[in-house]
Short mmCIF file of C-alpha atoms and ligand atoms in Angstrom, two decimals:
data_model
loop_
_atom_site.label_atom_id
_atom_site.label_comp_id
_atom_site.label_asym_id
_atom_site.label_seq_id
_atom_site.Cartn_x
_atom_site.Cartn_y
_atom_site.Cartn_z
CA VAL A 178 131.89 99.52 72.39
CA VAL A 179 129.17 100.38 74.88
CA ASN A 180 128.97 97.84 77.71
CA PHE A 181 125.67 97.27 79.45
CA LYS A 182 124.78 96.02 82.91
CA THR A 183 121.66 95.99 85.05
CA ILE A 184 122.49 97.58 88.42
CA ILE A 185 119.01 97.34 89.94
CA GLN A 186 116.48 94.85 88.63
CA GLY A 187 113.00 96.28 88.06
CA TYR A 188 109.97 94.44 89.43
CA PRO A 189 106.64 94.22 87.57
CA GLY A 190 104.26 94.71 90.47
CA LYS A 191 102.59 97.15 92.81
CA SER A 192 100.80 96.91 96.12
CA PRO A 193 96.98 97.10 96.17
CA SER A 194 97.21 98.42 99.73
CA HIS A 195 100.26 100.71 99.53
CA GLY A 196 100.57 101.78 95.91
CA GLY A 197 103.68 101.74 93.77
CA LEU A 198 106.69 99.90 95.14
CA GLY A 199 108.96 102.08 93.07
CA TRP A 200 111.22 99.15 92.21
CA SER A 201 112.43 100.49 88.90
CA THR A 202 115.27 99.39 86.66
CA VAL A 203 118.66 101.08 86.92
CA SER A 204 121.07 100.37 84.05
CA LEU A 205 124.75 101.13 83.64
CA LEU A 206 126.42 101.84 80.30
CA THR A 207 130.18 102.10 80.12
CA VAL A 208 132.19 103.26 77.14
CA GLY A 209 135.83 104.21 77.57
CA ASP A 210 136.01 106.42 80.64
CA GLU A 211 132.31 107.27 80.49
CA ARG A 212 130.03 105.75 83.08
CA ILE A 213 126.41 106.38 82.32
CA LEU A 214 123.45 105.49 84.50
CA VAL A 215 120.07 105.26 82.82
CA ASP A 216 117.55 106.13 85.52
CA CYS A 217 118.80 106.06 89.07
CA GLY A 218 116.06 104.82 91.40
CA SER A 219 114.80 106.27 94.66
CA PHE A 220 115.57 106.23 98.39
CA GLY A 221 114.82 102.58 99.12
CA VAL A 222 117.46 101.29 96.70
CA ARG A 223 120.21 103.77 97.58
CA GLY A 224 122.25 101.30 99.62
CA THR A 225 121.91 98.56 97.04
CA LEU A 226 122.66 100.92 94.17
CA LEU A 227 125.89 102.20 95.74
CA LYS A 228 126.91 98.72 96.84
CA ASN A 229 126.33 97.25 93.38
CA LEU A 230 128.35 100.05 91.77
CA LYS A 231 131.15 99.58 94.32
CA THR A 232 131.29 95.88 93.49
CA LEU A 233 132.12 96.95 89.93
CA GLY A 234 134.77 99.35 91.21
CA ILE A 235 132.62 102.37 90.41
CA THR A 236 132.48 105.30 92.82
CA PRO A 237 129.56 107.78 92.78
CA GLU A 238 132.04 110.50 91.78
CA SER A 239 133.03 108.59 88.65
CA ILE A 240 129.53 108.50 87.16
CA SER A 241 129.76 110.93 84.25
CA THR A 242 126.13 111.04 83.09
CA VAL A 243 122.69 110.20 84.42
CA LEU A 244 120.16 109.78 81.63
CA LEU A 245 116.56 110.05 82.84
CA THR A 246 113.65 108.50 80.96
CA HIS A 247 111.13 110.59 82.90
CA LEU A 248 110.72 112.38 86.22
CA HIS A 249 108.65 110.00 88.35
CA TRP A 250 110.16 109.72 91.82
CA ASP A 251 111.14 106.07 91.50
CA HIS A 252 113.35 106.79 88.47
CA CYS A 253 115.03 110.11 89.24
CA VAL A 254 115.50 110.96 92.92
CA ASN A 255 119.04 109.60 93.19
CA TRP A 256 120.49 112.04 90.67
CA THR A 257 121.76 113.87 93.76
CA LEU A 258 124.12 110.97 94.62
CA PHE A 259 126.43 111.57 91.66
CA PRO A 260 128.26 114.89 92.15
CA GLY A 261 130.25 114.76 88.91
CA ALA A 262 127.46 113.70 86.61
CA THR A 263 125.67 115.65 83.93
CA ILE A 264 121.97 114.97 84.38
CA MET A 265 120.08 114.67 81.12
CA VAL A 266 116.31 114.94 80.97
CA GLY A 267 113.83 115.64 78.19
CA GLU A 268 112.92 119.29 77.75
CA MET A 269 109.20 118.59 77.49
CA GLU A 270 109.21 116.29 80.53
CA LEU A 271 110.95 118.89 82.69
CA GLU A 272 108.69 121.73 81.58
CA TRP A 273 105.62 119.60 82.24
CA ALA A 274 106.84 118.40 85.64
CA LEU A 275 107.63 121.92 86.86
CA LYS A 276 104.06 123.03 86.15
CA GLN A 277 102.29 120.28 88.11
CA SER A 278 100.80 121.03 91.51
CA THR A 279 102.24 119.18 94.49
CA GLY A 280 100.79 115.71 94.89
CA SER A 281 99.03 115.62 91.53
CA HIS A 282 101.46 113.18 89.92
CA GLN A 283 104.19 110.76 90.99
CA LEU A 284 106.75 113.56 90.94
CA PRO A 285 109.36 114.38 93.62
CA GLU A 286 108.65 118.10 93.41
CA LEU A 287 111.68 119.35 95.35
CA TYR A 288 114.12 117.10 93.49
CA VAL A 289 112.68 118.27 90.18
CA GLU A 290 113.02 121.92 91.24
CA ALA A 291 116.60 121.37 92.38
CA LEU A 292 117.42 119.65 89.09
CA ALA A 293 115.87 122.48 87.08
CA SER A 294 118.20 124.99 88.72
CA SER A 295 121.30 122.76 88.77
CA SER A 296 124.32 123.74 86.68
CA ARG A 297 124.71 120.04 85.88
CA LEU A 298 121.36 119.80 84.09
CA ARG A 299 121.39 119.23 80.35
CA VAL A 300 118.02 119.41 78.67
CA ILE A 301 117.66 117.13 75.65
CA VAL A 302 115.15 116.75 72.82
CA PRO A 303 113.79 113.73 70.91
CA GLY A 304 115.93 112.63 67.96
CA GLU A 305 119.07 113.96 69.63
CA GLU A 306 122.19 111.82 69.84
CA VAL A 307 122.70 112.63 73.50
CA LEU A 308 126.01 110.75 73.72
CA ASN A 309 127.96 108.77 71.13
CA ASN A 310 125.68 106.05 69.74
CA ILE A 311 122.86 106.89 72.19
CA VAL A 312 119.75 108.50 70.72
CA ALA A 313 116.67 109.70 72.65
CA TYR A 314 113.15 109.13 71.28
CA HIS A 315 109.81 110.51 72.44
CA VAL A 316 107.33 107.91 73.78
CA PRO A 317 104.48 109.80 75.48
CA GLY A 318 101.60 108.32 77.43
CA HIS A 319 102.95 107.28 80.82
CA THR A 320 104.08 110.91 81.10
CA PRO A 321 103.86 113.56 78.35
CA GLY A 322 107.60 113.95 77.83
CA HIS A 323 108.81 110.39 78.39
CA LEU A 324 111.93 109.37 76.43
CA PHE A 325 113.45 106.04 75.59
CA TYR A 326 117.10 105.57 74.70
CA TYR A 327 118.40 103.57 71.76
CA ILE A 328 121.98 102.42 72.13
CA SER A 329 123.68 101.25 68.93
CA ARG A 330 126.29 98.54 69.30
CA GLU A 331 128.07 96.28 66.84
CA ARG A 332 126.01 93.22 67.61
CA ASP A 333 123.12 93.63 70.02
CA ASP A 334 121.61 97.09 70.21
CA ILE A 335 119.78 98.13 73.38
CA ILE A 336 116.45 99.86 73.88
CA ILE A 337 116.04 101.31 77.36
CA ALA A 338 112.29 101.74 77.44
CA GLY A 339 111.71 103.18 80.89
CA ASP A 340 108.03 103.28 81.77
CA ALA A 341 106.96 103.55 78.13
CA GLY A 342 107.16 99.75 78.46
CA LYS A 343 107.21 99.00 82.17
CA THR A 344 106.83 95.24 82.04
CA ARG A 345 106.96 92.25 79.74
CA THR A 346 103.17 92.16 80.08
CA GLU A 347 102.81 95.68 78.71
CA LEU A 348 104.91 94.69 75.70
CA THR A 349 102.95 91.51 75.01
CA SER A 350 99.51 93.04 75.63
CA GLY A 351 100.29 96.31 73.84
CA ALA A 352 98.58 98.34 76.57
CA ALA A 353 99.77 100.11 79.71
CA ASP A 354 98.89 100.15 83.39
CA MET A 355 99.28 103.54 85.10
CA THR A 356 99.32 105.82 82.08
CA MET A 357 98.14 109.40 81.64
CA ASP A 358 97.06 108.66 78.06
CA GLN A 359 96.30 105.04 77.12
CA ASP A 360 96.08 105.73 73.36
CA ALA A 361 99.45 107.46 73.38
CA SER A 362 100.88 104.60 75.47
CA LYS A 363 99.62 102.05 72.95
CA ARG A 364 101.29 103.95 70.12
CA SER A 365 104.48 104.23 72.17
CA ILE A 366 104.52 100.50 72.91
CA GLN A 367 104.04 99.88 69.19
CA SER A 368 106.97 102.15 68.38
CA LEU A 369 109.11 100.19 70.87
CA TRP A 370 108.12 97.00 69.04
CA ASP A 371 108.87 98.57 65.66
CA MET A 372 112.42 99.35 66.74
CA TRP A 373 112.88 96.14 68.72
CA ALA A 374 112.02 93.92 65.76
CA VAL A 375 114.43 95.56 63.30
CA LYS A 376 117.68 93.97 64.40
CA PRO A 377 117.81 90.42 65.78
CA GLY A 378 119.33 90.22 69.25
CA THR A 379 118.31 93.73 70.28
CA ILE A 380 117.87 93.92 74.05
CA LEU A 381 114.84 95.74 75.46
CA VAL A 382 115.05 96.98 79.05
CA PRO A 383 111.64 97.69 80.64
CA GLY A 384 111.22 100.26 83.41
CA HIS A 385 109.95 97.71 85.93
CA ASP A 386 111.11 94.35 84.66
CA MET A 387 114.19 92.48 83.43
CA PRO A 388 115.98 92.86 80.08
CA MET A 389 114.57 90.75 77.27
CA VAL A 390 115.38 89.68 73.73
CA LEU A 391 113.05 88.36 71.05
CA LYS A 392 113.33 84.62 70.50
CA ASP A 393 111.05 83.53 67.65
CA SER A 394 109.27 86.89 68.18
CA ILE A 395 108.60 86.07 71.87
CA PRO A 396 109.98 88.44 74.54
CA THR A 397 112.36 86.29 76.54
CA TYR A 398 114.16 87.30 79.73
CA LEU A 399 117.94 87.41 79.74
CA SER A 400 118.29 86.96 83.49
CA THR A 401 116.53 85.33 86.39
CA ARG A 402 114.52 87.27 88.91
CA ASN A 403 115.92 87.98 92.34
CA VAL A 404 113.30 89.54 94.59
CA SER A 405 111.89 88.80 98.03
CA ILE A 406 110.61 90.45 101.18
CA ASP A 407 111.57 89.73 104.80
CA SER A 408 108.95 90.47 107.44
CA TRP A 409 108.91 90.51 111.23
CA PHE A 410 105.77 89.08 112.79
CA GLY A 411 107.35 87.25 115.69
CA ASP A 412 108.64 88.25 119.13
CA ASP A 413 112.33 88.33 118.30
CA LEU A 414 114.41 89.73 115.47
CA MET A 415 115.62 86.30 114.46
CA SER A 416 112.17 85.11 113.52
CA ILE A 417 111.88 86.33 109.98
CA ARG A 418 109.19 85.39 107.52
CA HIS A 419 110.72 85.29 104.04
CA PHE A 420 108.36 85.95 101.12
CA ASP A 421 109.50 84.88 97.68
CA ILE A 422 107.62 87.18 95.31
CA ARG A 423 108.91 85.80 92.03
CA GLU A 424 106.50 84.33 89.54
CA PRO A 425 105.45 80.88 90.81
CA GLU A 426 107.20 78.02 89.00
ZN1 ZN B 241 106.93 106.21 85.86
#
């Protein structure tokens, strides 16, 4: 049985003034001795990521696999934190990413280069069962080589969509924000729906939002949102302005 847990909750927003927040979803799958992270976040969440794993009794060294949906900085940078892990990434995504000029896409160029020459890299292709009961599928649009992962379980299967379906809103509207190819994204979102609707209870995990199930065909969150920002505008460190940036009640 593959167990599933959200380690970092994705957030469906960006800043008009400062661009992407990079608050992407990090998921943990455990099966037997295997500890598999699907996407691994970026610098800002490092402390939280390691703390949340430690709370579960999981050391960085014990992570056996990091599965990457795509190579945007907010999903992949922390592959370097897990010294024993095999890092799996789509062949097409890696080849594409290596060819892009610096600054042209949301790619951490040096981390991608280091991954490409790492002995721990394993390049995977769509349709491949990358681990027992985990199959990768091609969902282009957001990036050309984006993959999602389908995890088969006895009861509730799991679709880890990554940024092929970043938010609940992308799923319900059928269109994508921040995509390289809107038509391809629309087809990819449709293919997520096609797989999601097959088996009742299947969990879909967006790249920047919380896990959902379909209840009467409506995407319904499985958890409550926990996200806020503390700011310092005053004259002493104790005066903190706390911003709740959840959806208003
Ligand atoms: Zn992305």
